[in-house]
mmCIF file of N, CA and C in Angstrom:
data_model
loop_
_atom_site.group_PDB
_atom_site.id
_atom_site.type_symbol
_atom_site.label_atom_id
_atom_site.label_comp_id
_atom_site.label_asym_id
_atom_site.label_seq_id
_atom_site.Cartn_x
_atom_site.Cartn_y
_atom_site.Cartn_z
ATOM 1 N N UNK H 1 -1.806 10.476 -9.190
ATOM 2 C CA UNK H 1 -1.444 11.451 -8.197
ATOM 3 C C UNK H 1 -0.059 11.103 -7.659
ATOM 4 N N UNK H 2 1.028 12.318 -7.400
ATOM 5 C CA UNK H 2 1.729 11.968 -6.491
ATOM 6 C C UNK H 2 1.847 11.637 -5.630
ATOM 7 N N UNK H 3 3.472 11.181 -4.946
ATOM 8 C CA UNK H 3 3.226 11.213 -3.795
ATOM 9 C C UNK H 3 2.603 12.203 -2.304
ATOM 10 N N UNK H 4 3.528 13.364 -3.091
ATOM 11 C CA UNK H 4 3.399 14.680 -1.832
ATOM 12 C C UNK H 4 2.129 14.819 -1.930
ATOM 13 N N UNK H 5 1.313 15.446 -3.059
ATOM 14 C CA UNK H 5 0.230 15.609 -3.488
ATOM 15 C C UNK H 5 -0.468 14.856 -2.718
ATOM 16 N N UNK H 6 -0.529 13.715 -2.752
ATOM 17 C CA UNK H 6 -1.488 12.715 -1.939
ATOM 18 C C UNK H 6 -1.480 12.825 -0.514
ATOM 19 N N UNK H 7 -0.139 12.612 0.257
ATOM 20 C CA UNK H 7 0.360 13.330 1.541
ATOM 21 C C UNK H 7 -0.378 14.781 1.708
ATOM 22 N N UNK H 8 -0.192 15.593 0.933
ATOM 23 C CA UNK H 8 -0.766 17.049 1.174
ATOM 24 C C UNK H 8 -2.340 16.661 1.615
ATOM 25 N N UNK H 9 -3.191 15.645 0.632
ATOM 26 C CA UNK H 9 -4.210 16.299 0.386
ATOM 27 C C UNK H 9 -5.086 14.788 1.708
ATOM 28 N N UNK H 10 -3.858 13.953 2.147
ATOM 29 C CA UNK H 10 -4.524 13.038 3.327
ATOM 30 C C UNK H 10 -4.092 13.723 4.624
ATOM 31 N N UNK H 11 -3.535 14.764 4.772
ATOM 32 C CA UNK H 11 -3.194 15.419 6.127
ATOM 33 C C UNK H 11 -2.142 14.489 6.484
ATOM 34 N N UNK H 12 -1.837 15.096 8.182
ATOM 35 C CA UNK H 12 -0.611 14.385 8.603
ATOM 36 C C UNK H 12 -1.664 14.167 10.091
ATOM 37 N N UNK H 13 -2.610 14.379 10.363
ATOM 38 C CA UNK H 13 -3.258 14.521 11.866
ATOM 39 C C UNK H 13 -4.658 13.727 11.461
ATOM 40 N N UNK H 14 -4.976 12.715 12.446
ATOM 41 C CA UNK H 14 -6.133 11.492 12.547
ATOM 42 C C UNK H 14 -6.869 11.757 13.896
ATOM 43 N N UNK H 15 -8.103 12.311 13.693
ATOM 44 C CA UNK H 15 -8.695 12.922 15.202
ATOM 45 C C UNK H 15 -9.493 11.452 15.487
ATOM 46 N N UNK H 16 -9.126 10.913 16.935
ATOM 47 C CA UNK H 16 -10.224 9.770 17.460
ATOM 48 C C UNK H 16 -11.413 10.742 17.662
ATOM 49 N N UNK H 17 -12.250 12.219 17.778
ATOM 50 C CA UNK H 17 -13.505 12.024 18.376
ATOM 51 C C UNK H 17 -13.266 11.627 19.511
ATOM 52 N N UNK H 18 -14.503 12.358 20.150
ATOM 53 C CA UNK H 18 -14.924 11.697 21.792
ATOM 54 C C UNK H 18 -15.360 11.248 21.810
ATOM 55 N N UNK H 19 -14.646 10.153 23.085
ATOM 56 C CA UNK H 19 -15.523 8.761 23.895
ATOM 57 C C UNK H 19 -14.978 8.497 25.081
ATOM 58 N N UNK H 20 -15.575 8.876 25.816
ATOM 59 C CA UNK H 20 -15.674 8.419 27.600
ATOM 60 C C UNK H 20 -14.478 9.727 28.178
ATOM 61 N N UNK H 21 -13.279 8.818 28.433
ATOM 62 C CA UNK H 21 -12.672 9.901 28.877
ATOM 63 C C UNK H 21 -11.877 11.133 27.739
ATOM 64 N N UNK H 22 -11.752 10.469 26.825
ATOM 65 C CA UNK H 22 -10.717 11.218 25.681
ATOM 66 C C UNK H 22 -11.747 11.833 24.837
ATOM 67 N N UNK H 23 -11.392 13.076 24.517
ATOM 68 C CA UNK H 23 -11.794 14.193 23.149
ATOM 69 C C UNK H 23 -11.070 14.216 22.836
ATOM 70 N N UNK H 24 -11.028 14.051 21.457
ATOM 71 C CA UNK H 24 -10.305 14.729 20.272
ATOM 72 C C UNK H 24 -9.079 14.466 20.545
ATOM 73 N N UNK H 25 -8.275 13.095 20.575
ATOM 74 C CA UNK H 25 -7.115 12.961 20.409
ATOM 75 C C UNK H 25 -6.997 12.860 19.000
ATOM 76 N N UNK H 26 -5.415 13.457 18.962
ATOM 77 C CA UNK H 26 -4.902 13.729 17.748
ATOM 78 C C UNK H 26 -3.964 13.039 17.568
ATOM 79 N N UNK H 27 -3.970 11.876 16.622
ATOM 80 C CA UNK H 27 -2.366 11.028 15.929
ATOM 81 C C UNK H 27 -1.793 11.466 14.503
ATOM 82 N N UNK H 28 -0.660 11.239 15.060
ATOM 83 C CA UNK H 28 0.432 11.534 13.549
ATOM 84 C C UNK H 28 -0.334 10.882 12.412
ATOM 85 N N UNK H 29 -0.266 11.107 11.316
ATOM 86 C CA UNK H 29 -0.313 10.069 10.317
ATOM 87 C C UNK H 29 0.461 10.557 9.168
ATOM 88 N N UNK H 30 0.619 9.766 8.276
ATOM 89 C CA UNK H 30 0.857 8.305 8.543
ATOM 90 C C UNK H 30 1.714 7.605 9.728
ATOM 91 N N UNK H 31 1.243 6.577 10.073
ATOM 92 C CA UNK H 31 2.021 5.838 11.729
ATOM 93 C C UNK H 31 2.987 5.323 11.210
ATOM 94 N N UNK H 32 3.356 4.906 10.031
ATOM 95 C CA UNK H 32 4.616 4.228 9.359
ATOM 96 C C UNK H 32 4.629 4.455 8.125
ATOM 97 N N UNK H 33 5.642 4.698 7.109
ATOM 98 C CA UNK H 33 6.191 4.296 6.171
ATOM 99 C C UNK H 33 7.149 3.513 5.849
ATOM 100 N N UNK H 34 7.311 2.652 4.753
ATOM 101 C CA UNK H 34 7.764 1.794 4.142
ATOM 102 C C UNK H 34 7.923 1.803 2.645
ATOM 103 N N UNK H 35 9.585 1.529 2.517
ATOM 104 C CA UNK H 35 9.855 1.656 0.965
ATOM 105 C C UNK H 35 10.529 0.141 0.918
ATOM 106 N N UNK H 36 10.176 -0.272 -0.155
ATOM 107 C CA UNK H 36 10.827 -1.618 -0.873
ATOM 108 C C UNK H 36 10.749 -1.293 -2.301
ATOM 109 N N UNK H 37 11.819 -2.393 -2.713
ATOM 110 C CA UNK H 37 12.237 -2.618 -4.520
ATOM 111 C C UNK H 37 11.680 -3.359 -5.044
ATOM 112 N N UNK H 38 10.673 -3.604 -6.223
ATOM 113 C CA UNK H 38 10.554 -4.558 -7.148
ATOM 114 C C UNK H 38 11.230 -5.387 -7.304
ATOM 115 N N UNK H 39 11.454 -6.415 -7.944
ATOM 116 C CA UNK H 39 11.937 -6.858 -8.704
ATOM 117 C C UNK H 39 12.895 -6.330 -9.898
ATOM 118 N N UNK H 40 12.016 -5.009 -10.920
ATOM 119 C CA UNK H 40 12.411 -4.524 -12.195
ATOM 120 C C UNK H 40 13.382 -3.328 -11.298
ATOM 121 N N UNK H 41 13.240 -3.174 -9.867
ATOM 122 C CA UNK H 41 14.102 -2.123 -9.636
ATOM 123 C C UNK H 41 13.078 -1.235 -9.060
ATOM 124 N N UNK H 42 11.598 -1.302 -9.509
ATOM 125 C CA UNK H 42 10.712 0.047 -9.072
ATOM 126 C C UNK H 42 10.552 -0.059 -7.837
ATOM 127 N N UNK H 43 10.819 1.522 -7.548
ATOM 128 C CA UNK H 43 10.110 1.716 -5.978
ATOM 129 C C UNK H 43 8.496 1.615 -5.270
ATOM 130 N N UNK H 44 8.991 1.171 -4.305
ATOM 131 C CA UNK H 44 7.309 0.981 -3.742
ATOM 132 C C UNK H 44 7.751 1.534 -2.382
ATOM 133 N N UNK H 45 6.263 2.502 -1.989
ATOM 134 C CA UNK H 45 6.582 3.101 -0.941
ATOM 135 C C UNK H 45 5.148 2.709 -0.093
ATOM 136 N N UNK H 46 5.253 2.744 0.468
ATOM 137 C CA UNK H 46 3.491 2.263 1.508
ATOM 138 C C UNK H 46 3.413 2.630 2.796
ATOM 139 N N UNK H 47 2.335 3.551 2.351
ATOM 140 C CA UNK H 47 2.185 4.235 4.005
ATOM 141 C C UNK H 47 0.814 3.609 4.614
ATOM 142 N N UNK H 48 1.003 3.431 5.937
ATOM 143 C CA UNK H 48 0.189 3.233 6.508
ATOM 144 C C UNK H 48 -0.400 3.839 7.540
ATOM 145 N N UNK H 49 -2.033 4.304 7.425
ATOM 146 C CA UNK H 49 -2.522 5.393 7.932
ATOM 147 C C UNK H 49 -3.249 4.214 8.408
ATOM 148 N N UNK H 50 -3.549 5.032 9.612
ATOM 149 C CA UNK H 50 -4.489 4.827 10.777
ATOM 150 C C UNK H 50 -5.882 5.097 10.819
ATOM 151 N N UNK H 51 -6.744 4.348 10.139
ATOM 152 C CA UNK H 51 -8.322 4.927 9.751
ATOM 153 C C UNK H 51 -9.077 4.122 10.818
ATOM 154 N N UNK H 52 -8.911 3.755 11.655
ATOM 155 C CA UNK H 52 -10.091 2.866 12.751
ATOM 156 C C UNK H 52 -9.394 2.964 14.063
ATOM 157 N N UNK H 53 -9.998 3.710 14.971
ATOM 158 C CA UNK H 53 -9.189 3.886 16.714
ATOM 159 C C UNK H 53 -10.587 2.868 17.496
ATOM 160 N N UNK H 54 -10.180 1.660 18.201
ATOM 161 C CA UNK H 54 -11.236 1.025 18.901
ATOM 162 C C UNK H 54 -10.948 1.292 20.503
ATOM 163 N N UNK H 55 -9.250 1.598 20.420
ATOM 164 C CA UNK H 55 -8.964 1.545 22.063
ATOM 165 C C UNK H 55 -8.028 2.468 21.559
ATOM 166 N N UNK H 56 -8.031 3.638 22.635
ATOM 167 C CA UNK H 56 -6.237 3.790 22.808
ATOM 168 C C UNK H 56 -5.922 3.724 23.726
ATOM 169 N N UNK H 57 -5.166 2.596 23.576
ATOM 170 C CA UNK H 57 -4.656 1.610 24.139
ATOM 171 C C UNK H 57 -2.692 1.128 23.407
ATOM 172 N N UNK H 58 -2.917 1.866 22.279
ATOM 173 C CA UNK H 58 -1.417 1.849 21.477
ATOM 174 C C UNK H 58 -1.813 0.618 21.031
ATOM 175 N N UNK H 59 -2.271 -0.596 21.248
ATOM 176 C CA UNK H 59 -2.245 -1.981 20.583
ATOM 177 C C UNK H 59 -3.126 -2.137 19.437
ATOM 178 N N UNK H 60 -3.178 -1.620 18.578
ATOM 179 C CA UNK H 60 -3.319 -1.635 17.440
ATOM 180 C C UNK H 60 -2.965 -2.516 16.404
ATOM 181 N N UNK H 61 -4.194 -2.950 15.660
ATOM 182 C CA UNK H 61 -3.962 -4.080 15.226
ATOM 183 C C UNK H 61 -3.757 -4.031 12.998
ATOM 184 N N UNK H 62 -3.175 -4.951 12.555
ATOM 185 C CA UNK H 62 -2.814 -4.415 10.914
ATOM 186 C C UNK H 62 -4.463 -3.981 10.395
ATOM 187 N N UNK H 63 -5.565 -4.352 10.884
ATOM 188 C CA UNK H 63 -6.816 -4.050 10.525
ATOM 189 C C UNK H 63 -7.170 -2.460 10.549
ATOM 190 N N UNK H 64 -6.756 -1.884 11.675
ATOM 191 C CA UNK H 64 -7.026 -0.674 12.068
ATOM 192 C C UNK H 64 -6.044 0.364 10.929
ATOM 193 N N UNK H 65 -5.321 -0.482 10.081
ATOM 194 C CA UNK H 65 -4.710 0.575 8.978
ATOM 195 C C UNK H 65 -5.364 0.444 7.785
ATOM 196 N N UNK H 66 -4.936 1.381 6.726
ATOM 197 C CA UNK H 66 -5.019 1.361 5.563
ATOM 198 C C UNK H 66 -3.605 1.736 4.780
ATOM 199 N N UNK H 67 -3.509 0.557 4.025
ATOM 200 C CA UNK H 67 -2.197 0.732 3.530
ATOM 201 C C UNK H 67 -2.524 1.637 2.185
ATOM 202 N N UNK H 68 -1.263 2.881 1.657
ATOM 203 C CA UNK H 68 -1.962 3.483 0.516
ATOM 204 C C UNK H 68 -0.392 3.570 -0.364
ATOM 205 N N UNK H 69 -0.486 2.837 -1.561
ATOM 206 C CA UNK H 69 0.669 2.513 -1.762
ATOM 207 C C UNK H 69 1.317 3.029 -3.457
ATOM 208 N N UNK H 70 2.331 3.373 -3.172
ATOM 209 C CA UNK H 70 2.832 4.311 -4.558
ATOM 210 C C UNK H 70 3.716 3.320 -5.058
ATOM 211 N N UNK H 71 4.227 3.109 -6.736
ATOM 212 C CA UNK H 71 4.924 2.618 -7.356
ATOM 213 C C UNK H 71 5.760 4.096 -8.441
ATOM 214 N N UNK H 72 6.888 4.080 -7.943
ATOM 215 C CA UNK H 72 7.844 5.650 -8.801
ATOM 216 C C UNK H 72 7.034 6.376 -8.238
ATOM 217 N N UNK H 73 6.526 6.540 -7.208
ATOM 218 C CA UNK H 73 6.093 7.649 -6.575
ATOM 219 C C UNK H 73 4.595 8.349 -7.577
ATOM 220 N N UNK H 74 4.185 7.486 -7.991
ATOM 221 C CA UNK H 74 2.378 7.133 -8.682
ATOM 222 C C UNK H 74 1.397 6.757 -7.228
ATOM 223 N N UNK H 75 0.668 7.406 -6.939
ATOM 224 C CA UNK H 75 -0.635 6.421 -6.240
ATOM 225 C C UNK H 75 -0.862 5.259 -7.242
ATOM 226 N N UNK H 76 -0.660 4.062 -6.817
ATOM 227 C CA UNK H 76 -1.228 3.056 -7.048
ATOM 228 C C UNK H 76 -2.363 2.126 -6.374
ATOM 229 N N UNK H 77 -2.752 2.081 -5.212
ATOM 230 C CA UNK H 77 -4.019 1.948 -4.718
ATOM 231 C C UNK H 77 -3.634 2.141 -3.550
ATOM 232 N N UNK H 78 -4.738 1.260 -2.781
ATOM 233 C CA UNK H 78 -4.830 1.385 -1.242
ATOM 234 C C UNK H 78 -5.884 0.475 -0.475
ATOM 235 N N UNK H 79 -5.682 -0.160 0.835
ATOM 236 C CA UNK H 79 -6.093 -1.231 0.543
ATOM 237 C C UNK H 79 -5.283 -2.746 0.938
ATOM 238 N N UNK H 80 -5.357 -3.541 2.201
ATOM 239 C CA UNK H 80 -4.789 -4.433 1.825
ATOM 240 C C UNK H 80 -5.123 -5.528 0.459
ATOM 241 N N UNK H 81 -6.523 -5.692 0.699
ATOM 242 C CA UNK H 81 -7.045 -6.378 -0.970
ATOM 243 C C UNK H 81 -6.240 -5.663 -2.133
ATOM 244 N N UNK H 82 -6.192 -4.403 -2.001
ATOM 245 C CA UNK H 82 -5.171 -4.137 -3.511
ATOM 246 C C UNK H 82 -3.849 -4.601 -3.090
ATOM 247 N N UNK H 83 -3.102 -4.222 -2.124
ATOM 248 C CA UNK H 83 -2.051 -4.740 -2.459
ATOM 249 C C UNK H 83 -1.622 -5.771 -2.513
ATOM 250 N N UNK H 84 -2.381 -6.831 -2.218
ATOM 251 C CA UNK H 84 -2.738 -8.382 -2.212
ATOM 252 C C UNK H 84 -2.245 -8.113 -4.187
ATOM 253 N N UNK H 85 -2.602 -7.284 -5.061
ATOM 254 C CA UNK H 85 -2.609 -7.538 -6.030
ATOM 255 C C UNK H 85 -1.588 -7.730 -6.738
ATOM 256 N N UNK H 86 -0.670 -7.231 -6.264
ATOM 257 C CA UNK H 86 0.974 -6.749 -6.427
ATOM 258 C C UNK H 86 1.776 -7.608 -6.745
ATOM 259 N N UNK H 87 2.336 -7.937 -7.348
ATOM 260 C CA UNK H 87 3.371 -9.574 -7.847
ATOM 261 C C UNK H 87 3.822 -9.952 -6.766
ATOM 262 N N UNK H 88 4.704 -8.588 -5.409
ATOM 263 C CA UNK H 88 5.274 -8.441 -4.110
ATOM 264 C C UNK H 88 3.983 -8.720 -3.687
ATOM 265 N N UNK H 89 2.873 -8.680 -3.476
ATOM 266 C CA UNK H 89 1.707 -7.791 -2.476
ATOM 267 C C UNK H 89 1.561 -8.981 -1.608
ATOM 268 N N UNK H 90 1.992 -9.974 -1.736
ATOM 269 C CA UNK H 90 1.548 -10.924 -0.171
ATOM 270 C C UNK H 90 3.083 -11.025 0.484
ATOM 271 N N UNK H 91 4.244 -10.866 -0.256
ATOM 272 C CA UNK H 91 5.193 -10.411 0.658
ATOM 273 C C UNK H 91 4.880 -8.912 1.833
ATOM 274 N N UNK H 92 5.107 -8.212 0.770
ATOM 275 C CA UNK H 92 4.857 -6.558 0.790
ATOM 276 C C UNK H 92 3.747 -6.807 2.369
ATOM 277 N N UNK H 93 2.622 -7.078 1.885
ATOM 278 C CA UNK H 93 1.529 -7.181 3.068
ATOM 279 C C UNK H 93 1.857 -7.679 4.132
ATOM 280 N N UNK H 94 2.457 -8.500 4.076
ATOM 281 C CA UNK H 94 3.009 -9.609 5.562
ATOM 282 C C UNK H 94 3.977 -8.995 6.023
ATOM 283 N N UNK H 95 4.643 -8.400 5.096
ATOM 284 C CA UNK H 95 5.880 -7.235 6.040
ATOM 285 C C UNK H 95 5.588 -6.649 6.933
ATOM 286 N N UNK H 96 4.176 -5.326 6.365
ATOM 287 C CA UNK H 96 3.913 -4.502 6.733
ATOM 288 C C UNK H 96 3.304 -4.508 7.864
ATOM 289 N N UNK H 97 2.620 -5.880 8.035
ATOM 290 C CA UNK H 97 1.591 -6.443 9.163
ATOM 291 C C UNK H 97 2.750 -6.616 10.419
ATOM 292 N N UNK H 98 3.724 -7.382 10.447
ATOM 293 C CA UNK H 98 4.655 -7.617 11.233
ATOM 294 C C UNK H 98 5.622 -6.476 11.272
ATOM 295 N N UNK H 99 5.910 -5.084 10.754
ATOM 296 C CA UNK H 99 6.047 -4.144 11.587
ATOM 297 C C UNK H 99 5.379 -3.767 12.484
ATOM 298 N N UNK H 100 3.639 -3.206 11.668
ATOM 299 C CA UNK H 100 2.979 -3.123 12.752
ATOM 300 C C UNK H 100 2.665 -3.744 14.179
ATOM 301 N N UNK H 101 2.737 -5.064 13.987
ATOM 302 C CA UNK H 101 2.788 -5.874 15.039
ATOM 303 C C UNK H 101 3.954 -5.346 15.949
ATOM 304 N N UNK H 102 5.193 -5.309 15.554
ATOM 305 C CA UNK H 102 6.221 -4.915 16.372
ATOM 306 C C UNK H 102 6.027 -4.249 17.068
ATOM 307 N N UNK H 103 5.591 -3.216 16.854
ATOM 308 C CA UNK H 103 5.325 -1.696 17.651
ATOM 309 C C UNK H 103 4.110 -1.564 18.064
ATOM 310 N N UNK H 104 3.980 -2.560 19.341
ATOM 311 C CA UNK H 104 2.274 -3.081 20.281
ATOM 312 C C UNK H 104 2.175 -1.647 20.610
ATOM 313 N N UNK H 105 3.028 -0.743 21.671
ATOM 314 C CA UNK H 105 2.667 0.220 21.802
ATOM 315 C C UNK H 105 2.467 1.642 21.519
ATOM 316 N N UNK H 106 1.707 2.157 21.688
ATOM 317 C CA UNK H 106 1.835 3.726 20.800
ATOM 318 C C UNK H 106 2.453 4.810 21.770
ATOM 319 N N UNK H 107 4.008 4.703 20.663
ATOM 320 C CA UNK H 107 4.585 6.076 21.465
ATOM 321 C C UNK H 107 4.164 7.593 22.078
ATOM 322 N N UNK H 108 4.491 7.925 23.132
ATOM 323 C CA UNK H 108 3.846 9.223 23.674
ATOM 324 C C UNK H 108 4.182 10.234 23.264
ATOM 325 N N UNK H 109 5.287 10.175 21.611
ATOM 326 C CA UNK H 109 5.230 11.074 20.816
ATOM 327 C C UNK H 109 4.207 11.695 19.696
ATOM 328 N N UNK H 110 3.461 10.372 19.570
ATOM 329 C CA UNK H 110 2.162 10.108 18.548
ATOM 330 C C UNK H 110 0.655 10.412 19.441
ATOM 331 N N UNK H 111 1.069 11.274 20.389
ATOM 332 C CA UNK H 111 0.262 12.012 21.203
ATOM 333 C C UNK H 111 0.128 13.399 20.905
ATOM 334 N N UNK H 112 -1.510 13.579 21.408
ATOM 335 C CA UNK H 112 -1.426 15.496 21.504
ATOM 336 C C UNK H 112 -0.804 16.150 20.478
ATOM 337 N N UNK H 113 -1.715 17.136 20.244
ATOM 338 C CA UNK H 113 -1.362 18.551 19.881
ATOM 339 C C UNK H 113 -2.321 19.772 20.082
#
């Protein structure tokens, strides 16, 4: 599968469901993308979607994603265990974890609709 294709067919909107005070908040997704180079030159692109809301609270942790990751713009899996598989994939992974980390809070753009 492609990329768009795959994008098309994972949406761009992640509903938390109600609990306590919040219904049906709605987040962007994917919360980040990320492109890096191989080695041979190939592109790797890895998005990371947001599949587990425990708080919103914005502090979100690399667990609460799922990384889903293309090589030339191929689905190639998804998954930190897959990308663990990757010649890159324990670079690649530790990157991705320490963006996320960066960004403790969730912008009040990645709010509402």
């Amino acid at each position: 599968m492609r990329l768009e294709e795959a994008k098309r067919r994972m949406g761009d909107r992640t509903r938390t469901g109600s609990s306590g005070y919040f219904t049906n908040i709605v987040l962007k997704n994917p919360h980040r993308s990320m492109t890096f180079y191989g080695r041979k030159g190939e592109r790797i692109e890895i998005l990371l979607y947001l599949t587990e809301v425990r708080k919103l609270d914005g502090a979100f942790t690399p667990e609460q994603f799922t990384p889903v990751y293309f090589i030339n713009d191929r689905l190639s899996g998804w998954g930190w265990d897959s990308l663990q598989l990757l010649k890159e994939g324990k670079r690649l992974g530790e990157d991705c974890q320490s963006k996320l980390l960066e960004a403790q809070r969730l912008p009040k753009k990645l709010l509402g609709v």
